[in-house]
PDB file of C-alpha atoms and ligand atoms in Angstrom:
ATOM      1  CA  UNK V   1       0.000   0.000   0.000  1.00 64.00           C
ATOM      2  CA  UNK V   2       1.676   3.252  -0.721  1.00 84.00           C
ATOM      3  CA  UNK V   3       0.133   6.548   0.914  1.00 93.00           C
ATOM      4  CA  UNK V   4       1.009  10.047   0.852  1.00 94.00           C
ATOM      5  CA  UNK V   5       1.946  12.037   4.404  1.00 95.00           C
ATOM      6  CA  UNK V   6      -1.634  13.950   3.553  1.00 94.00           C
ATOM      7  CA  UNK V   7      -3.804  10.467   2.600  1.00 96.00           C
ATOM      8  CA  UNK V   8      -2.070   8.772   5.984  1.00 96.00           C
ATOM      9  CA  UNK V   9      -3.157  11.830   8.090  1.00 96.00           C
ATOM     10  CA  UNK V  10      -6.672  12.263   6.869  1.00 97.00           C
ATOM     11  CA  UNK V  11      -6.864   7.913   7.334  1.00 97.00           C
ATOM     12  CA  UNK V  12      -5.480   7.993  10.603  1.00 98.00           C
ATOM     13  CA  UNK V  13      -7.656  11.061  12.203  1.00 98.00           C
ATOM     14  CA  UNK V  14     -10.490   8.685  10.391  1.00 98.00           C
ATOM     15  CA  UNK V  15      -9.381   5.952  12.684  1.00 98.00           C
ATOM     16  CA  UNK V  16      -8.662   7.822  15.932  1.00 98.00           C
ATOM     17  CA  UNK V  17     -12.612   9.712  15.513  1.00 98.00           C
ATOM     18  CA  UNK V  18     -13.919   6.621  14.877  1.00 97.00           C
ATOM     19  CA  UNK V  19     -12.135   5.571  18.304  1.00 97.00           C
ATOM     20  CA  UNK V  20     -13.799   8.337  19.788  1.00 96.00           C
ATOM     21  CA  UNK V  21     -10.811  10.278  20.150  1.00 95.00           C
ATOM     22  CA  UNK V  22     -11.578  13.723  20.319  1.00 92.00           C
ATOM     23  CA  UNK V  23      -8.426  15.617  18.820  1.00 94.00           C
ATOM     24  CA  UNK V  24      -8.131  12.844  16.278  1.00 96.00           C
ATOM     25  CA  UNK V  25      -6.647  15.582  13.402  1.00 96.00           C
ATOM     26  CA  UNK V  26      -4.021  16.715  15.363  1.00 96.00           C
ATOM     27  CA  UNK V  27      -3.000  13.610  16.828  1.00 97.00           C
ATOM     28  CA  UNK V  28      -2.806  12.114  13.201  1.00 96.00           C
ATOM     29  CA  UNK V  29      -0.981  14.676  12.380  1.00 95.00           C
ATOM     30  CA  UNK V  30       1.313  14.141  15.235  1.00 95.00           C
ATOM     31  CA  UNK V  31       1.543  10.518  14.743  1.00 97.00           C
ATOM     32  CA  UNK V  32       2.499  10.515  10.872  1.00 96.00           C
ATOM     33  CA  UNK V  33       5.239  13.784  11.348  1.00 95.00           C
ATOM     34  CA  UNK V  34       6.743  11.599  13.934  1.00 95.00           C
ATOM     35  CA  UNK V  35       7.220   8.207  11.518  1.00 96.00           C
ATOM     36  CA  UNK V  36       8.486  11.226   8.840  1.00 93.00           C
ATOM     37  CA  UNK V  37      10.357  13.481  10.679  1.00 81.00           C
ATOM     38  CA  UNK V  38      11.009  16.784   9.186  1.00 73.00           C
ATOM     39  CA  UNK V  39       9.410  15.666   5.586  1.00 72.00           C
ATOM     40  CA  UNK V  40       9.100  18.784   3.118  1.00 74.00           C
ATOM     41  CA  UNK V  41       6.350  17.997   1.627  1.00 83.00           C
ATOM     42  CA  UNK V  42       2.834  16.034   2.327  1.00 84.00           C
ATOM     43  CA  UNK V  43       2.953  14.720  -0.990  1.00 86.00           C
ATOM     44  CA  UNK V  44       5.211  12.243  -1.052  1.00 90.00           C
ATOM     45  CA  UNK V  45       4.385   8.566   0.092  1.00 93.00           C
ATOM     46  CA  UNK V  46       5.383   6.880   3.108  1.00 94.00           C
ATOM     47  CA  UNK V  47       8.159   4.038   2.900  1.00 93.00           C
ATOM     48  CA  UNK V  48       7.716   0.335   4.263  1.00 94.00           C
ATOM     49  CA  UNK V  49       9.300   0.918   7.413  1.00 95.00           C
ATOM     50  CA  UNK V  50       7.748   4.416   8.312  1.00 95.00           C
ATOM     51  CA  UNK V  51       4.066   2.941   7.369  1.00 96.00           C
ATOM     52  CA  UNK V  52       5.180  -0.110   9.763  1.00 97.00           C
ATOM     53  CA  UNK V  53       6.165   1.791  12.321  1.00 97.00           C
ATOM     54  CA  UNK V  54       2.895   4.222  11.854  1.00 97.00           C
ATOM     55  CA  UNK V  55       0.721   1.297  12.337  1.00 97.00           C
ATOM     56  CA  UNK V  56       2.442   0.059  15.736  1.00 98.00           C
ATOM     57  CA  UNK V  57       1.878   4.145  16.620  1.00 98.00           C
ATOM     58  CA  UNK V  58      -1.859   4.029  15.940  1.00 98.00           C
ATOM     59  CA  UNK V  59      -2.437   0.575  17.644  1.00 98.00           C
ATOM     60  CA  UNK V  60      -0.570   2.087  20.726  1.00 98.00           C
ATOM     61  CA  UNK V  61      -3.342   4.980  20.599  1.00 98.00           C
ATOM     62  CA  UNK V  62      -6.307   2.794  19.861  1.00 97.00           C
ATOM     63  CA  UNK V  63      -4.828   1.263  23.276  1.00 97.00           C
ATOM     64  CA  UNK V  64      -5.090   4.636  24.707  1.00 97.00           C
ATOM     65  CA  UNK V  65      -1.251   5.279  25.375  1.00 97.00           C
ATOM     66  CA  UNK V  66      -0.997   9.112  24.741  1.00 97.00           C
ATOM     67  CA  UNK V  67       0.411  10.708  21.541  1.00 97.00           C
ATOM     68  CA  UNK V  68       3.119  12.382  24.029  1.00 97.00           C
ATOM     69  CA  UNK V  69       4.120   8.660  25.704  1.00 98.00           C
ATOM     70  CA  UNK V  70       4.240   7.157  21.535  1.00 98.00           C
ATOM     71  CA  UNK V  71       6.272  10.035  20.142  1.00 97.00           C
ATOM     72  CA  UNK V  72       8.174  10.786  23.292  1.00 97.00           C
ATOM     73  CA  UNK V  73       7.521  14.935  23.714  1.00 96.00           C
ATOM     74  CA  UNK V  74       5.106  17.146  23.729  1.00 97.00           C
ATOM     75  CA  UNK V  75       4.864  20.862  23.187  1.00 97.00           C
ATOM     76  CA  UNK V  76       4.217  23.320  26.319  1.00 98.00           C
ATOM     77  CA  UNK V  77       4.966  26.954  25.985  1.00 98.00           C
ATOM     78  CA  UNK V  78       5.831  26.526  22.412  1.00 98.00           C
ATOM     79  CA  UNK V  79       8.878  24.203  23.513  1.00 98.00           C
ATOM     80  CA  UNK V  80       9.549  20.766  22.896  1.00 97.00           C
ATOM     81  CA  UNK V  81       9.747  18.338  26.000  1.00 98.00           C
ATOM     82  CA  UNK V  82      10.613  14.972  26.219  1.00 98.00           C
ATOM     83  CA  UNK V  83       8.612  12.765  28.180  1.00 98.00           C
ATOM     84  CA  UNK V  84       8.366   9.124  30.104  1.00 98.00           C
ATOM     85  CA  UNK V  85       6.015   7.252  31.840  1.00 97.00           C
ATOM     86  CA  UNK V  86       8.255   8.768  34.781  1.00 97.00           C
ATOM     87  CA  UNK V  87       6.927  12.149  33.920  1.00 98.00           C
ATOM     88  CA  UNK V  88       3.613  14.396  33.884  1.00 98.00           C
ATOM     89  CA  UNK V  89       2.870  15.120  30.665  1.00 98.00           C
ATOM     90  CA  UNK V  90       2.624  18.668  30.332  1.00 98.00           C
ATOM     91  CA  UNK V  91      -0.626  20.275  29.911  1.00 97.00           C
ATOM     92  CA  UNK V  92      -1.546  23.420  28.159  1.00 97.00           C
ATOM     93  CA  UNK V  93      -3.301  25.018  31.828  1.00 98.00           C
ATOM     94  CA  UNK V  94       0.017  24.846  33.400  1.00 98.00           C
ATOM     95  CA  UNK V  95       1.033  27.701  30.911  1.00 98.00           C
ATOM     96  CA  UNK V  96      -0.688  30.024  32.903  1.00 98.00           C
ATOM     97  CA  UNK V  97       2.075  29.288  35.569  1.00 98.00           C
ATOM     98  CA  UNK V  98       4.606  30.831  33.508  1.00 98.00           C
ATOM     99  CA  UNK V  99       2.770  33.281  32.289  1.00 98.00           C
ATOM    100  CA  UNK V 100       1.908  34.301  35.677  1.00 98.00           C
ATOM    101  CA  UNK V 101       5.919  34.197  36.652  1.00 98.00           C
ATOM    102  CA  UNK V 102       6.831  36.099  33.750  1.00 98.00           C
ATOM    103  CA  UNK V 103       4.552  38.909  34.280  1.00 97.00           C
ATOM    104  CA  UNK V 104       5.460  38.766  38.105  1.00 97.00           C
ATOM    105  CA  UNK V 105       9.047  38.493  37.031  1.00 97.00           C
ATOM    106  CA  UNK V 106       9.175  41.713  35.190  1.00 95.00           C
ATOM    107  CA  UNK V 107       8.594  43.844  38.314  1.00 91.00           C
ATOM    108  CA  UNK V 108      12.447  42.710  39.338  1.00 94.00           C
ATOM    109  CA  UNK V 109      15.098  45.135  38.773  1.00 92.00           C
ATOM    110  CA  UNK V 110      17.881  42.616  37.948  1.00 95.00           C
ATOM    111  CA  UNK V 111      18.048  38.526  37.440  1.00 97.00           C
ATOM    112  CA  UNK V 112      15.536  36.466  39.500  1.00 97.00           C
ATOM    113  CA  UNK V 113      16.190  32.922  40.834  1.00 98.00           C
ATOM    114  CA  UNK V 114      13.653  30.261  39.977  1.00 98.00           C
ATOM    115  CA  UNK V 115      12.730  27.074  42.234  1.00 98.00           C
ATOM    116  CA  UNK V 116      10.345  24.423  40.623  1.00 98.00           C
ATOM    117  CA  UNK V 117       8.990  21.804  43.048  1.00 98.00           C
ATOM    118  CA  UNK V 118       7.884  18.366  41.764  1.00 98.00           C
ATOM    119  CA  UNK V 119       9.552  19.428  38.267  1.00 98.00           C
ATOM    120  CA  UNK V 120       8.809  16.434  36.287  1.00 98.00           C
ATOM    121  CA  UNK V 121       9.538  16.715  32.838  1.00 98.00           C
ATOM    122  CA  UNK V 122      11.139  20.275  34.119  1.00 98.00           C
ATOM    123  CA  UNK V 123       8.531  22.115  32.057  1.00 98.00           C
ATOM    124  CA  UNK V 124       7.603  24.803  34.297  1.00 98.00           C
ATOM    125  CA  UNK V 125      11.048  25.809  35.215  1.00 98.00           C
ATOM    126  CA  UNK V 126      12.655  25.418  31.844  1.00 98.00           C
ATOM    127  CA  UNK V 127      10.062  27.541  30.005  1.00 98.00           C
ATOM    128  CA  UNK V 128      10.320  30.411  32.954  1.00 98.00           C
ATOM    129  CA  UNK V 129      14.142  29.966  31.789  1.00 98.00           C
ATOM    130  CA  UNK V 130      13.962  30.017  28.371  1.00 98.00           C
ATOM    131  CA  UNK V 131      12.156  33.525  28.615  1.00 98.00           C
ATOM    132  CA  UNK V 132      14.267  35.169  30.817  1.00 98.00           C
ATOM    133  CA  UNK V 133      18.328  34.968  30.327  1.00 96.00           C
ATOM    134  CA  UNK V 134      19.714  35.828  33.183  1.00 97.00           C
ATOM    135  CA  UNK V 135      17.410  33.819  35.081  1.00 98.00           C
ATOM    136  CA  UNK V 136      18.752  30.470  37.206  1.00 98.00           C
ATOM    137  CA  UNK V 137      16.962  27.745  38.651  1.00 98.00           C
ATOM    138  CA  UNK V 138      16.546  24.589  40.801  1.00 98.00           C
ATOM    139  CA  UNK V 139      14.014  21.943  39.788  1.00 98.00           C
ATOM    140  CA  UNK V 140      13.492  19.623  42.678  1.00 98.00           C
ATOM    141  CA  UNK V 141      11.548  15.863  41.936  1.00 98.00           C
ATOM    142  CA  UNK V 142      11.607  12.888  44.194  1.00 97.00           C
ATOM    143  CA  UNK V 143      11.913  10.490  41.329  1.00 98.00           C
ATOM    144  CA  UNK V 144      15.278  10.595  39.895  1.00 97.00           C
ATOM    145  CA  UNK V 145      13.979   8.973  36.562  1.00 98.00           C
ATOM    146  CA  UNK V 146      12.113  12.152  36.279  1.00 98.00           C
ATOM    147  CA  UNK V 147      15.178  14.179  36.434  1.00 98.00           C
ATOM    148  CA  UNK V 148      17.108  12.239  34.474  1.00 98.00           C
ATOM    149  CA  UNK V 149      14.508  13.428  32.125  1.00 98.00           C
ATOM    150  CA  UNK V 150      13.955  17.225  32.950  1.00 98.00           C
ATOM    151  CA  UNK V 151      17.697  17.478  32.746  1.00 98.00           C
ATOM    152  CA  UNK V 152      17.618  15.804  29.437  1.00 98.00           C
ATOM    153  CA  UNK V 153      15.461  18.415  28.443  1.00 98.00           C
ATOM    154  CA  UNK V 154      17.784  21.490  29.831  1.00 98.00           C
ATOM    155  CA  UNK V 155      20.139  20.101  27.422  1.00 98.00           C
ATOM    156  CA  UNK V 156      17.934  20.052  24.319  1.00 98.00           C
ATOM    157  CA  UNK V 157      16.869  23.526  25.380  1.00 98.00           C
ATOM    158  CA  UNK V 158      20.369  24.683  25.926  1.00 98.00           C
ATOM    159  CA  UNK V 159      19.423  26.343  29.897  1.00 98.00           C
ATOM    160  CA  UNK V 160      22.117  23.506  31.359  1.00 98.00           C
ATOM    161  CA  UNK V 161      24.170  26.335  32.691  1.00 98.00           C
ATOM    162  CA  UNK V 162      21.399  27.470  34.220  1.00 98.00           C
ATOM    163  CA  UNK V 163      19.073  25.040  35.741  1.00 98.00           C
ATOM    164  CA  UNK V 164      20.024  22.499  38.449  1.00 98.00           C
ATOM    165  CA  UNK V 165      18.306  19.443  39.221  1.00 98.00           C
ATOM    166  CA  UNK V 166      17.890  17.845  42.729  1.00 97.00           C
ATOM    167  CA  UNK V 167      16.270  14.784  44.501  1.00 97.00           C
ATOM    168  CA  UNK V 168      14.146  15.975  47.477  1.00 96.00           C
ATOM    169  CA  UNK V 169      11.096  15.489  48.603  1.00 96.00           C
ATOM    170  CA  UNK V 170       9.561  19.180  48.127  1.00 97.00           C
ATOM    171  CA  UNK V 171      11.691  21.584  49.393  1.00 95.00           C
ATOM    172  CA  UNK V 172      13.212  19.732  52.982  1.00 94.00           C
ATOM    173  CA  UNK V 173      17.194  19.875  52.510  1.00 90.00           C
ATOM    174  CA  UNK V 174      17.025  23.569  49.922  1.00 96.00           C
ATOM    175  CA  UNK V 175      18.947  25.708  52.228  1.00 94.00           C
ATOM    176  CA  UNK V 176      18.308  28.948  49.481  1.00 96.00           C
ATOM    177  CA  UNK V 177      15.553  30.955  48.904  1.00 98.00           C
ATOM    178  CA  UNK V 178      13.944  32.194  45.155  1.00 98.00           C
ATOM    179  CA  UNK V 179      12.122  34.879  43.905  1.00 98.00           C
ATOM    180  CA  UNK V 180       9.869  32.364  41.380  1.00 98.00           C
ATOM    181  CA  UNK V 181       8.438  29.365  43.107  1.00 98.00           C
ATOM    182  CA  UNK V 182       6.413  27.027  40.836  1.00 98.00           C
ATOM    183  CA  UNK V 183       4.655  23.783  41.739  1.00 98.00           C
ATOM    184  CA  UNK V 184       2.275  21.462  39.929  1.00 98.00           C
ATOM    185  CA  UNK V 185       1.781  18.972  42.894  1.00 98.00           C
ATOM    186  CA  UNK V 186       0.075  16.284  42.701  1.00 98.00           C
ATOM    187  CA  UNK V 187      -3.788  16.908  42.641  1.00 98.00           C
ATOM    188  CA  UNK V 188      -6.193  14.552  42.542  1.00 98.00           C
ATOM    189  CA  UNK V 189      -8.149  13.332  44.982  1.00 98.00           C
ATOM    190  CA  UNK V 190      -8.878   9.585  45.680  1.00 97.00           C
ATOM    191  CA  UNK V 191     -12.609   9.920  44.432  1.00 97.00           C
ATOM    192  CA  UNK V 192     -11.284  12.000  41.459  1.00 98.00           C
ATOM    193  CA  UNK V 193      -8.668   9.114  40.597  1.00 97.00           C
ATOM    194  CA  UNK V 194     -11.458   6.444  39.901  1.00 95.00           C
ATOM    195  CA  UNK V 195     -12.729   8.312  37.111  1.00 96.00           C
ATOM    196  CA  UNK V 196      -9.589   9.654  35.170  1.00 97.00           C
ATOM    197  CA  UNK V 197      -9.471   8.859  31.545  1.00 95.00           C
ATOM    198  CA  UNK V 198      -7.754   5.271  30.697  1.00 95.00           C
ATOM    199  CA  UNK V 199      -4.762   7.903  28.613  1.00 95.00           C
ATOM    200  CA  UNK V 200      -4.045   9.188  31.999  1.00 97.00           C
ATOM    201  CA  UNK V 201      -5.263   6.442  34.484  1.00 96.00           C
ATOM    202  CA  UNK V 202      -3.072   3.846  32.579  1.00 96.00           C
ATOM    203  CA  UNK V 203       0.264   5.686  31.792  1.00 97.00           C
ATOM    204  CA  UNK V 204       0.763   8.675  33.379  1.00 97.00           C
ATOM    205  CA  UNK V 205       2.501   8.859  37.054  1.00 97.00           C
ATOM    206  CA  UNK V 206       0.542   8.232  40.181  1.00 96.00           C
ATOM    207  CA  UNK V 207       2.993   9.591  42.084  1.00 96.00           C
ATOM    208  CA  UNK V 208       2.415  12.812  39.769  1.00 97.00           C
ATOM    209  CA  UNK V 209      -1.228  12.652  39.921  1.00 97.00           C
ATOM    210  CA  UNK V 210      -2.264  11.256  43.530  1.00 97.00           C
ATOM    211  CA  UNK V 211      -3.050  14.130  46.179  1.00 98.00           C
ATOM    212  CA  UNK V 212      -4.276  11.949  48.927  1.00 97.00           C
ATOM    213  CA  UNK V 213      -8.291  11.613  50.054  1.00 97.00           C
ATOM    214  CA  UNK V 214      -9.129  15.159  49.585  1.00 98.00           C
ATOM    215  CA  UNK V 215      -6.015  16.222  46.629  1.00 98.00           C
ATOM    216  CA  UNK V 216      -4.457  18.218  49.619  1.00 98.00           C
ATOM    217  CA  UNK V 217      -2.037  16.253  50.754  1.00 98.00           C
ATOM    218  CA  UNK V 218       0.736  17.612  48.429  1.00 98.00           C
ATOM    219  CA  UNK V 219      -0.311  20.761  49.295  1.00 98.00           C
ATOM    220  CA  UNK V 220      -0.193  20.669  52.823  1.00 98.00           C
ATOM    221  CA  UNK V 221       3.333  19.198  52.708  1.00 97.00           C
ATOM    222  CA  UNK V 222       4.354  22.184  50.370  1.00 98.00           C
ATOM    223  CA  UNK V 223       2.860  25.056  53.073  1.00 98.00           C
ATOM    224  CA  UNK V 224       4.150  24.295  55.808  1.00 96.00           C
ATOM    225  CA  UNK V 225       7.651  24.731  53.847  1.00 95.00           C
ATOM    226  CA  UNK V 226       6.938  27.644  51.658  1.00 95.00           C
ATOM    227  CA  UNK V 227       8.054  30.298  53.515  1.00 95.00           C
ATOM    228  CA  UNK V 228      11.413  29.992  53.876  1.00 96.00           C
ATOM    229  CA  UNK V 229      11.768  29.295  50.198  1.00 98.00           C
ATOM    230  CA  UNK V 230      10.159  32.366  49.012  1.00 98.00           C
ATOM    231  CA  UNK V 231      12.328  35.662  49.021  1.00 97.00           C
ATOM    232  CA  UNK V 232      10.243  38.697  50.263  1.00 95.00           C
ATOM    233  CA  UNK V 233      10.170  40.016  46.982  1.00 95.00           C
ATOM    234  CA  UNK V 234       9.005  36.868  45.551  1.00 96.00           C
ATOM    235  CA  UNK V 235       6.028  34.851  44.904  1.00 98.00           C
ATOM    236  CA  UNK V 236       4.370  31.388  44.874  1.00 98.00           C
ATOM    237  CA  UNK V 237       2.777  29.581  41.562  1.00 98.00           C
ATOM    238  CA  UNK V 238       0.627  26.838  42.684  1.00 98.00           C
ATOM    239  CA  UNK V 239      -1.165  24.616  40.520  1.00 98.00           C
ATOM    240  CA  UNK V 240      -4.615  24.727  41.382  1.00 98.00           C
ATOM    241  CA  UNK V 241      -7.426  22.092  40.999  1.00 98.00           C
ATOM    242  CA  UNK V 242     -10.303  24.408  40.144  1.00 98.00           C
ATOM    243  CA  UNK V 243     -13.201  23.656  42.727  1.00 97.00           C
ATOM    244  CA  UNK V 244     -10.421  23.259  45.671  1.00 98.00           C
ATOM    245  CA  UNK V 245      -8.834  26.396  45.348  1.00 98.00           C
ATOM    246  CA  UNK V 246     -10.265  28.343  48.149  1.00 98.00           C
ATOM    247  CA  UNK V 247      -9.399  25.321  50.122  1.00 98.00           C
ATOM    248  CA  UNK V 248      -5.726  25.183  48.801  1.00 98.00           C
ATOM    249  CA  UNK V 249      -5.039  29.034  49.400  1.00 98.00           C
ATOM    250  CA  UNK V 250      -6.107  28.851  52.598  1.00 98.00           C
ATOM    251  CA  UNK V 251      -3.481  26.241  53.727  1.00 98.00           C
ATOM    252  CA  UNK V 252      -0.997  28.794  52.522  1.00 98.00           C
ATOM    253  CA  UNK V 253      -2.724  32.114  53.999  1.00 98.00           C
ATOM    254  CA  UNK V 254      -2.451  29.623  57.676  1.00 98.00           C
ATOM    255  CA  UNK V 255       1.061  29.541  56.933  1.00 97.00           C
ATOM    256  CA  UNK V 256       2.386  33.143  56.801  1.00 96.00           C
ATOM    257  CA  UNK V 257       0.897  33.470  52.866  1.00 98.00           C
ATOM    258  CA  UNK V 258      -1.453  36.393  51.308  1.00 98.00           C
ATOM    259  CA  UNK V 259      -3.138  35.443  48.057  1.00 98.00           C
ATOM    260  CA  UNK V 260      -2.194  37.957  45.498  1.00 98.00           C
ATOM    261  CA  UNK V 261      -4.628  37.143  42.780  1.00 98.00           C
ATOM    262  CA  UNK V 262      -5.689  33.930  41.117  1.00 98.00           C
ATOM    263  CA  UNK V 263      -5.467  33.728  37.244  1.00 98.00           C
ATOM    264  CA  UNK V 264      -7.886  31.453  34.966  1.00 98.00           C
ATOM    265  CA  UNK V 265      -6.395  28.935  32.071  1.00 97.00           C
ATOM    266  CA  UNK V 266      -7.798  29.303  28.603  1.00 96.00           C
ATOM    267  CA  UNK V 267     -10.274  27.204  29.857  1.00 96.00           C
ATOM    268  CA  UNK V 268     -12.025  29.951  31.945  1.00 97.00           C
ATOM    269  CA  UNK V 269     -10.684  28.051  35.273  1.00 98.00           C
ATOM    270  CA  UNK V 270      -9.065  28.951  38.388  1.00 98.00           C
ATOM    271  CA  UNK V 271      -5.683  27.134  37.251  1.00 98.00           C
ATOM    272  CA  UNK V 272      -2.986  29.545  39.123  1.00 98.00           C
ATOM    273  CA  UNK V 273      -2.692  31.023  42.612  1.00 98.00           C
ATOM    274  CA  UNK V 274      -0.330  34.093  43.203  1.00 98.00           C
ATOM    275  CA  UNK V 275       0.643  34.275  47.059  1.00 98.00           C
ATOM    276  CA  UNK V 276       3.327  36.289  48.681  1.00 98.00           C
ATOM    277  CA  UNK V 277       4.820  36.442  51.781  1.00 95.00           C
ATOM    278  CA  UNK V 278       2.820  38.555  55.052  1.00 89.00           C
TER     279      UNK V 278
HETATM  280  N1  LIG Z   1      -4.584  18.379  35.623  1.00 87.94           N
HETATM  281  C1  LIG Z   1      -4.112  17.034  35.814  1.00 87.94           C
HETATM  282  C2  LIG Z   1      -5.144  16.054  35.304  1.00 87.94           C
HETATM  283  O1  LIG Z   1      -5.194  15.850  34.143  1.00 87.94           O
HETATM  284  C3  LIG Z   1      -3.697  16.781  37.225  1.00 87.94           C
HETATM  285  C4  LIG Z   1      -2.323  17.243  37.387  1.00 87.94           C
HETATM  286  C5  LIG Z   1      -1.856  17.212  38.792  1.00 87.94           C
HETATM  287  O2  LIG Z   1      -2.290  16.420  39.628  1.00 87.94           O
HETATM  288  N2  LIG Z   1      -0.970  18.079  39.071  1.00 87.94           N
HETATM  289  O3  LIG Z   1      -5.897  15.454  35.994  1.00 87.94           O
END
């Protein structure tokens, strides 16, 4: 069977909607770029091995692995990360993280120093980075596959001189303290975890997803550390899980925090809270 790069993305997309996959274009888009790399043109046909190896992709989908997990990266603030089943794959409503520390970030007179906690794939902090060049930062994960990975991605991003990567379990044993402090903690709550989609509920990280009964846990952890790793000048990025953000501020505002604003994601939900030191 020979196919053209166009006729394989239209068939896939065919294949993935028929699946009920909702972003079936894109992702057979995604799926046939990745068998053809950087291919000039959409007209020319696939070889053997790339229409072999475009079948095991789409099988793996139909299986509900995510694109991200098949092709190994996904795009978050315009950036290409790598990612493992040791690793969160990043989601477009963590954007408005950086784009909350950015526009925080330009209030400071001279270089600003980042901390990410529970880095992952090292999104968060490598995108702050990538904006801002005199910028340096610590990512901090308890998995050390995850870092592995994060760091892999400060090299494909070129930021190695300026991002450090460190096992800890949130922020016990960081003697410093930054002006940017991200975290996308783990979330969900144990009702919440029954019902996640198979995509996520089969290959993504519990240990990047789980938040304990009530999605707190992570949280709670995270407060009663905060303080000494924010800089009075500086400000906290959490994460938010929409309907338990009152509840997630106020665990801060208990521990010496004010809540500066919260900012929505593109979806029109409370996805970021901005709190600074009392
Ligand atoms: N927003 C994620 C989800 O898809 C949860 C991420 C997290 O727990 N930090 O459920």
């Amino acid at each position: 069977m020979t196919e053209t790069i166009q006729g394989a993305i239209a068939r896939v997309a065919q294949t993935l909607r028929a699946a009920g996959i909702d972003a079936a274009r894109l992702e057979g888009r995604l799926l046939v770029e990745a068998v053809t790399e950087a291919s000039p043109s959409r007209d020319r046909t696939l070889a053997m091995e790339e229409a072999q190896r475009l079948n095991e992709f789409v099988e793996r989908r139909l299986r509900r692995e995510p694109v991200a997990l098949i092709v190994g990266e996904r795009e978050f603030w315009s950036l290409a990360f790598r990612v493992t089943l040791d690793t969160l794959v990043p989601r477009p409503e963590s954007e408005t993280l950086v784009q909350e520390a950015l526009a925080w970030a330009k209030g400071f007179e001279n270089a600003a120093s980042v901390l990410d906690l529970g880095t992952g794939s090292g999104c968060l902090l490598l995108s702050v980075l990538s904006e801002r060049r005199d910028d340096r930062g610590v990512g901090v994960d308890i998995n050390r596959e995850a870092l592995a990975v994060a760091e892999s991605n400060a090299h494909r991003l070129g930021l190695t001189e300026r991002s450090r990567f460190v096992t800890g379990d949130w922020g016990t044993g960081l003697m410093e303290s930054f002006d940017v402090v991200l975290a996308n903690p783990p979330y969900v709550s144990d009702d919440e975890l029954a019902e996640l989609m198979p995509e996520v509920a089969r290959y993504e990280p519990r240990l990047a997803l789980a938040g304990g009964m009530d999605g707190l846990d992570p949280y709670r952890h995270i407060a009663r550390q905060a303080r000494r790793l924010v800089t009075p000048r500086g400000a906290l990025f959490l994460e938010l899980s929409p309907p338990r953000a009152e509840a997630t501020t106020a665990l801060f505002e208990a521990e010496g925090f004010r809540l500066d604003h919260y900012a929505n994601d593109l979806a029109g939900h409370r996805r970021c809270a901005v709190l600074t030191r009392r």
